[in-house]
């Protein structure tokens, strides 16, 4: 496995790879890998000749008071895990390499970012699209892989690809969970022991909410009541929306999503399922 830090070297690798007729699967990450990322690599390996993983803590998607500086980083550990999983290339650029100048043109996530995490983290998804669009161009990937835990991100990226005819397909990966149901996330390391014990309750609450939604009851109050007094974190939002349109009117696929702010970690989770129209 090779680690590439410059755009020039990446482009040379892409040219050689494409020249030999291989397809490229891209797994974009911010590093501090867990089984969720590895499952995306496995999927990418099964569907492409070569797999490139980007590892870049993207400053453009962090707000001024967010955790950019203390976001967990460990490139050596990531290199080991990525190599074991069969990644061909890690692309780990510096911020200066990715953003050598102030961008003149911005990409906006639009109304899809007005709900859920987008409403709480202004500019976050614009920053995600900024880096993802660059990575799509730089890697010339045939397929790119994103986890369903970040369901709003996935919907927004799918929308950009469709609206602007990016020549690749977006592949969804199932959320990978700990045995007790907690969704794997690089940010789980921020949880205190007590918070770690509470964290699986989010998924339990969502399961009860899903059942309520399917039976035509209000899932949001079911989730809220279940968590009330049982978690120390503060609920940021609980919402039921259509998926992937993220609209209030639901006919078919729906997402029941939650975000909870614990002392140092903001956890998100969701379930996507089918409901009858409302
Ligand atoms: O999901 C993430 O880790 C990031 O948002 C992504 C897609 C790698 C862009 O920085």
GROMACS .gro file of C-alpha atoms and ligand atoms in nm:
model
  288
    1UNK     CA    1   0.000   0.000   0.000
    2UNK     CA    2   0.120   0.348  -0.087
    3UNK     CA    3   0.059   0.669   0.104
    4UNK     CA    4   0.040   0.972  -0.124
    5UNK     CA    5   0.049   1.326   0.012
    6UNK     CA    6   0.049   1.540  -0.302
    7UNK     CA    7  -0.204   1.600  -0.576
    8UNK     CA    8   0.066   1.564  -0.839
    9UNK     CA    9   0.159   1.214  -0.720
   10UNK     CA   10  -0.207   1.116  -0.687
   11UNK     CA   11  -0.279   1.229  -1.044
   12UNK     CA   12   0.015   1.023  -1.173
   13UNK     CA   13  -0.117   0.715  -0.993
   14UNK     CA   14  -0.471   0.774  -1.127
   15UNK     CA   15  -0.339   0.812  -1.483
   16UNK     CA   16  -0.138   0.491  -1.460
   17UNK     CA   17  -0.429   0.302  -1.299
   18UNK     CA   18  -0.687   0.421  -1.551
   19UNK     CA   19  -0.437   0.361  -1.832
   20UNK     CA   20  -0.416  -0.003  -1.735
   21UNK     CA   21  -0.794  -0.029  -1.753
   22UNK     CA   22  -0.858  -0.059  -1.378
   23UNK     CA   23  -1.160   0.097  -1.208
   24UNK     CA   24  -1.112   0.308  -0.894
   25UNK     CA   25  -1.322   0.294  -0.577
   26UNK     CA   26  -1.289   0.590  -0.338
   27UNK     CA   27  -1.348   0.570   0.037
   28UNK     CA   28  -1.336   0.927   0.173
   29UNK     CA   29  -1.258   0.946   0.546
   30UNK     CA   30  -1.126   1.181   0.811
   31UNK     CA   31  -0.918   0.895   0.951
   32UNK     CA   32  -0.919   0.737   1.298
   33UNK     CA   33  -1.060   0.435   1.122
   34UNK     CA   34  -1.315   0.194   1.267
   35UNK     CA   35  -1.505  -0.108   1.134
   36UNK     CA   36  -1.751   0.121   0.953
   37UNK     CA   37  -1.470   0.250   0.731
   38UNK     CA   38  -1.329  -0.100   0.685
   39UNK     CA   39  -1.667  -0.231   0.570
   40UNK     CA   40  -1.668   0.045   0.305
   41UNK     CA   41  -1.320  -0.063   0.191
   42UNK     CA   42  -1.445  -0.424   0.166
   43UNK     CA   43  -1.736  -0.312  -0.048
   44UNK     CA   44  -1.506  -0.097  -0.263
   45UNK     CA   45  -1.263  -0.386  -0.311
   46UNK     CA   46  -1.541  -0.616  -0.427
   47UNK     CA   47  -1.655  -0.369  -0.692
   48UNK     CA   48  -1.334  -0.202  -0.819
   49UNK     CA   49  -0.988  -0.293  -0.944
   50UNK     CA   50  -0.816  -0.044  -0.710
   51UNK     CA   51  -0.920   0.123  -0.384
   52UNK     CA   52  -0.806   0.465  -0.271
   53UNK     CA   53  -0.889   0.592   0.075
   54UNK     CA   54  -0.859   0.961   0.152
   55UNK     CA   55  -0.765   1.059   0.505
   56UNK     CA   56  -0.812   1.430   0.556
   57UNK     CA   57  -0.958   1.615   0.853
   58UNK     CA   58  -1.130   1.875   0.641
   59UNK     CA   59  -1.116   2.220   0.807
   60UNK     CA   60  -1.388   2.349   0.570
   61UNK     CA   61  -1.657   2.137   0.737
   62UNK     CA   62  -1.590   2.241   1.099
   63UNK     CA   63  -1.754   2.545   1.257
   64UNK     CA   64  -1.544   2.791   1.463
   65UNK     CA   65  -1.641   2.630   1.796
   66UNK     CA   66  -1.631   2.271   1.679
   67UNK     CA   67  -1.375   1.996   1.738
   68UNK     CA   68  -1.135   2.044   1.443
   69UNK     CA   69  -0.825   2.081   1.664
   70UNK     CA   70  -0.900   1.787   1.888
   71UNK     CA   71  -1.050   1.556   1.622
   72UNK     CA   72  -0.871   1.221   1.681
   73UNK     CA   73  -0.581   1.160   1.442
   74UNK     CA   74  -0.345   0.860   1.414
   75UNK     CA   75  -0.210   0.813   1.063
   76UNK     CA   76   0.017   0.519   1.149
   77UNK     CA   77  -0.268   0.320   1.300
   78UNK     CA   78  -0.490   0.412   1.002
   79UNK     CA   79  -0.220   0.299   0.757
   80UNK     CA   80  -0.201  -0.040   0.931
   81UNK     CA   81  -0.578  -0.091   0.931
   82UNK     CA   82  -0.625   0.032   0.574
   83UNK     CA   83  -0.347  -0.194   0.448
   84UNK     CA   84  -0.486  -0.499   0.631
   85UNK     CA   85  -0.822  -0.429   0.465
   86UNK     CA   86  -0.659  -0.426   0.121
   87UNK     CA   87  -0.654  -0.055   0.040
   88UNK     CA   88  -0.415   0.020  -0.248
   89UNK     CA   89  -0.351   0.389  -0.183
   90UNK     CA   90  -0.404   0.629   0.105
   91UNK     CA   91  -0.431   0.990  -0.004
   92UNK     CA   92  -0.342   1.199   0.302
   93UNK     CA   93  -0.284   1.559   0.189
   94UNK     CA   94  -0.215   1.861   0.409
   95UNK     CA   95  -0.471   2.143   0.427
   96UNK     CA   96  -0.236   2.360   0.215
   97UNK     CA   97  -0.222   2.090  -0.051
   98UNK     CA   98  -0.601   2.064  -0.069
   99UNK     CA   99  -0.673   2.434  -0.035
  100UNK     CA  100  -0.372   2.627  -0.171
  101UNK     CA  101  -0.580   2.944  -0.200
  102UNK     CA  102  -0.909   3.085  -0.079
  103UNK     CA  103  -1.179   2.936  -0.303
  104UNK     CA  104  -1.343   3.189  -0.534
  105UNK     CA  105  -1.642   2.965  -0.599
  106UNK     CA  106  -1.846   2.789  -0.332
  107UNK     CA  107  -2.073   2.488  -0.351
  108UNK     CA  108  -2.394   2.509  -0.151
  109UNK     CA  109  -2.587   2.213  -0.014
  110UNK     CA  110  -2.906   2.422  -0.043
  111UNK     CA  111  -3.233   2.330   0.125
  112UNK     CA  112  -3.124   1.973   0.205
  113UNK     CA  113  -2.899   2.131   0.467
  114UNK     CA  114  -3.181   2.326   0.635
  115UNK     CA  115  -3.283   2.030   0.855
  116UNK     CA  116  -3.118   1.787   1.099
  117UNK     CA  117  -2.741   1.842   1.140
  118UNK     CA  118  -2.734   2.108   0.866
  119UNK     CA  119  -2.967   2.331   1.068
  120UNK     CA  120  -2.743   2.293   1.376
  121UNK     CA  121  -2.408   2.319   1.196
  122UNK     CA  122  -2.431   2.610   0.948
  123UNK     CA  123  -2.195   2.566   0.653
  124UNK     CA  124  -2.100   2.211   0.752
  125UNK     CA  125  -2.239   2.040   0.444
  126UNK     CA  126  -2.106   2.311   0.210
  127UNK     CA  127  -1.762   2.223   0.349
  128UNK     CA  128  -1.827   1.852   0.299
  129UNK     CA  129  -1.928   1.910  -0.064
  130UNK     CA  130  -1.621   2.127  -0.119
  131UNK     CA  131  -1.379   1.850  -0.024
  132UNK     CA  132  -1.582   1.565  -0.172
  133UNK     CA  133  -1.613   1.739  -0.512
  134UNK     CA  134  -1.235   1.789  -0.516
  135UNK     CA  135  -1.173   1.426  -0.417
  136UNK     CA  136  -1.408   1.302  -0.690
  137UNK     CA  137  -1.216   1.502  -0.952
  138UNK     CA  138  -0.871   1.420  -0.820
  139UNK     CA  139  -0.923   1.045  -0.789
  140UNK     CA  140  -1.141   1.007  -1.102
  141UNK     CA  141  -1.322   0.742  -0.901
  142UNK     CA  142  -1.580   0.522  -1.068
  143UNK     CA  143  -1.755   0.464  -0.736
  144UNK     CA  144  -1.740   0.639  -0.399
  145UNK     CA  145  -1.849   0.485  -0.069
  146UNK     CA  146  -2.030   0.656   0.219
  147UNK     CA  147  -2.185   0.515   0.536
  148UNK     CA  148  -2.555   0.546   0.609
  149UNK     CA  149  -2.486   0.666   0.964
  150UNK     CA  150  -2.420   1.005   0.805
  151UNK     CA  151  -2.748   0.979   0.617
  152UNK     CA  152  -2.793   1.351   0.554
  153UNK     CA  153  -2.439   1.377   0.417
  154UNK     CA  154  -2.511   1.081   0.190
  155UNK     CA  155  -2.836   1.235   0.060
  156UNK     CA  156  -2.663   1.569  -0.008
  157UNK     CA  157  -2.370   1.407  -0.190
  158UNK     CA  158  -2.606   1.192  -0.398
  159UNK     CA  159  -2.794   1.509  -0.489
  160UNK     CA  160  -2.479   1.694  -0.596
  161UNK     CA  161  -2.373   1.399  -0.811
  162UNK     CA  162  -2.715   1.386  -0.977
  163UNK     CA  163  -2.761   1.762  -1.021
  164UNK     CA  164  -2.413   1.818  -1.165
  165UNK     CA  165  -2.362   1.490  -1.355
  166UNK     CA  166  -2.050   1.383  -1.168
  167UNK     CA  167  -1.931   1.077  -1.362
  168UNK     CA  168  -1.933   0.828  -1.074
  169UNK     CA  169  -2.183   0.633  -0.870
  170UNK     CA  170  -2.237   0.673  -0.499
  171UNK     CA  171  -2.257   0.350  -0.302
  172UNK     CA  172  -2.421   0.331   0.040
  173UNK     CA  173  -2.274   0.129   0.328
  174UNK     CA  174  -2.486   0.001   0.617
  175UNK     CA  175  -2.419   0.152   0.960
  176UNK     CA  176  -2.178  -0.072   1.153
  177UNK     CA  177  -2.258  -0.104   1.524
  178UNK     CA  178  -2.095  -0.216   1.847
  179UNK     CA  179  -2.251  -0.529   2.002
  180UNK     CA  180  -2.472  -0.314   2.223
  181UNK     CA  181  -2.608  -0.120   1.923
  182UNK     CA  182  -2.398   0.199   1.944
  183UNK     CA  183  -2.313   0.315   1.592
  184UNK     CA  184  -1.937   0.307   1.532
  185UNK     CA  185  -1.789   0.655   1.508
  186UNK     CA  186  -1.444   0.807   1.542
  187UNK     CA  187  -1.597   1.045   1.795
  188UNK     CA  188  -1.700   0.763   2.034
  189UNK     CA  189  -1.354   0.795   2.193
  190UNK     CA  190  -1.468   1.127   2.344
  191UNK     CA  191  -1.736   0.956   2.557
  192UNK     CA  192  -1.680   0.921   2.931
  193UNK     CA  193  -1.742   0.574   3.081
  194UNK     CA  194  -2.084   0.677   3.205
  195UNK     CA  195  -2.177   0.832   2.869
  196UNK     CA  196  -2.057   0.519   2.686
  197UNK     CA  197  -2.306   0.316   2.895
  198UNK     CA  198  -2.587   0.556   2.800
  199UNK     CA  199  -2.500   0.582   2.430
  200UNK     CA  200  -2.667   0.254   2.312
  201UNK     CA  201  -2.999   0.391   2.440
  202UNK     CA  202  -3.012   0.614   2.131
  203UNK     CA  203  -3.046   0.314   1.902
  204UNK     CA  204  -3.294   0.145   2.138
  205UNK     CA  205  -3.505   0.461   2.138
  206UNK     CA  206  -3.493   0.483   1.757
  207UNK     CA  207  -3.611   0.120   1.730
  208UNK     CA  208  -3.913   0.201   1.949
  209UNK     CA  209  -3.973   0.518   1.745
  210UNK     CA  210  -3.957   0.321   1.420
  211UNK     CA  211  -4.223   0.082   1.550
  212UNK     CA  212  -4.440   0.377   1.652
  213UNK     CA  213  -4.403   0.541   1.308
  214UNK     CA  214  -4.496   0.219   1.130
  215UNK     CA  215  -4.806   0.192   1.351
  216UNK     CA  216  -4.901   0.552   1.274
  217UNK     CA  217  -4.804   0.691   1.619
  218UNK     CA  218  -4.575   0.990   1.676
  219UNK     CA  219  -4.217   0.851   1.681
  220UNK     CA  220  -4.057   1.172   1.802
  221UNK     CA  221  -4.240   1.173   2.136
  222UNK     CA  222  -4.176   0.799   2.179
  223UNK     CA  223  -3.799   0.851   2.135
  224UNK     CA  224  -3.798   1.157   2.360
  225UNK     CA  225  -3.993   0.984   2.640
  226UNK     CA  226  -3.766   0.678   2.628
  227UNK     CA  227  -3.454   0.890   2.668
  228UNK     CA  228  -3.598   1.134   2.918
  229UNK     CA  229  -3.403   1.104   3.245
  230UNK     CA  230  -3.191   0.815   3.113
  231UNK     CA  231  -2.915   1.007   2.932
  232UNK     CA  232  -2.699   1.292   3.058
  233UNK     CA  233  -2.652   1.432   2.706
  234UNK     CA  234  -2.875   1.702   2.561
  235UNK     CA  235  -3.100   1.610   2.271
  236UNK     CA  236  -3.017   1.833   1.974
  237UNK     CA  237  -3.295   1.700   1.750
  238UNK     CA  238  -3.521   1.403   1.692
  239UNK     CA  239  -3.692   1.416   1.351
  240UNK     CA  240  -3.890   1.197   1.114
  241UNK     CA  241  -3.848   1.303   0.750
  242UNK     CA  242  -3.872   1.146   0.407
  243UNK     CA  243  -3.550   0.994   0.273
  244UNK     CA  244  -3.350   1.098   0.075
  245UNK     CA  245  -3.557   1.415   0.006
  246UNK     CA  246  -3.553   1.512   0.379
  247UNK     CA  247  -3.903   1.661   0.351
  248UNK     CA  248  -4.186   1.667   0.608
  249UNK     CA  249  -4.427   1.489   0.372
  250UNK     CA  250  -4.350   1.120   0.389
  251UNK     CA  251  -4.456   0.860   0.140
  252UNK     CA  252  -4.235   0.553   0.128
  253UNK     CA  253  -3.882   0.573   0.270
  254UNK     CA  254  -3.844   0.770   0.592
  255UNK     CA  255  -3.556   0.856   0.820
  256UNK     CA  256  -3.590   0.879   1.196
  257UNK     CA  257  -3.279   1.067   1.306
  258UNK     CA  258  -3.135   1.183   1.636
  259UNK     CA  259  -2.842   1.394   1.755
  260UNK     CA  260  -2.736   1.413   2.119
  261UNK     CA  261  -2.469   1.642   2.256
  262UNK     CA  262  -2.272   1.470   2.535
  263UNK     CA  263  -2.003   1.660   2.719
  264UNK     CA  264  -1.731   1.616   2.456
  265UNK     CA  265  -1.902   1.411   2.185
  266UNK     CA  266  -2.197   1.488   1.963
  267UNK     CA  267  -2.349   1.154   1.860
  268UNK     CA  268  -2.582   1.104   1.566
  269UNK     CA  269  -2.776   0.797   1.465
  270UNK     CA  270  -3.072   0.710   1.244
  271UNK     CA  271  -3.295   0.439   1.108
  272UNK     CA  272  -3.424   0.438   0.751
  273UNK     CA  273  -3.742   0.241   0.689
  274UNK     CA  274  -4.065   0.231   0.494
  275UNK     CA  275  -4.381   0.398   0.623
  276UNK     CA  276  -4.723   0.447   0.471
  277UNK     CA  277  -4.806   0.803   0.356
  278UNK     CA  278  -4.921   1.066   0.609
  279LIG     O1  279  -1.789   1.145   0.666
  279LIG     C1  280  -1.674   1.196   0.676
  279LIG     O2  281  -1.584   1.139   0.737
  279LIG     C2  282  -1.646   1.330   0.609
  279LIG     O3  283  -1.755   1.414   0.617
  279LIG     C3  284  -1.600   1.314   0.463
  279LIG     C4  285  -1.707   1.255   0.374
  279LIG     C5  286  -1.475   1.227   0.458
  279LIG     C6  287  -1.564   1.452   0.405
  279LIG     O4  288  -1.464   1.514   0.479
   0.00000   0.00000   0.00000
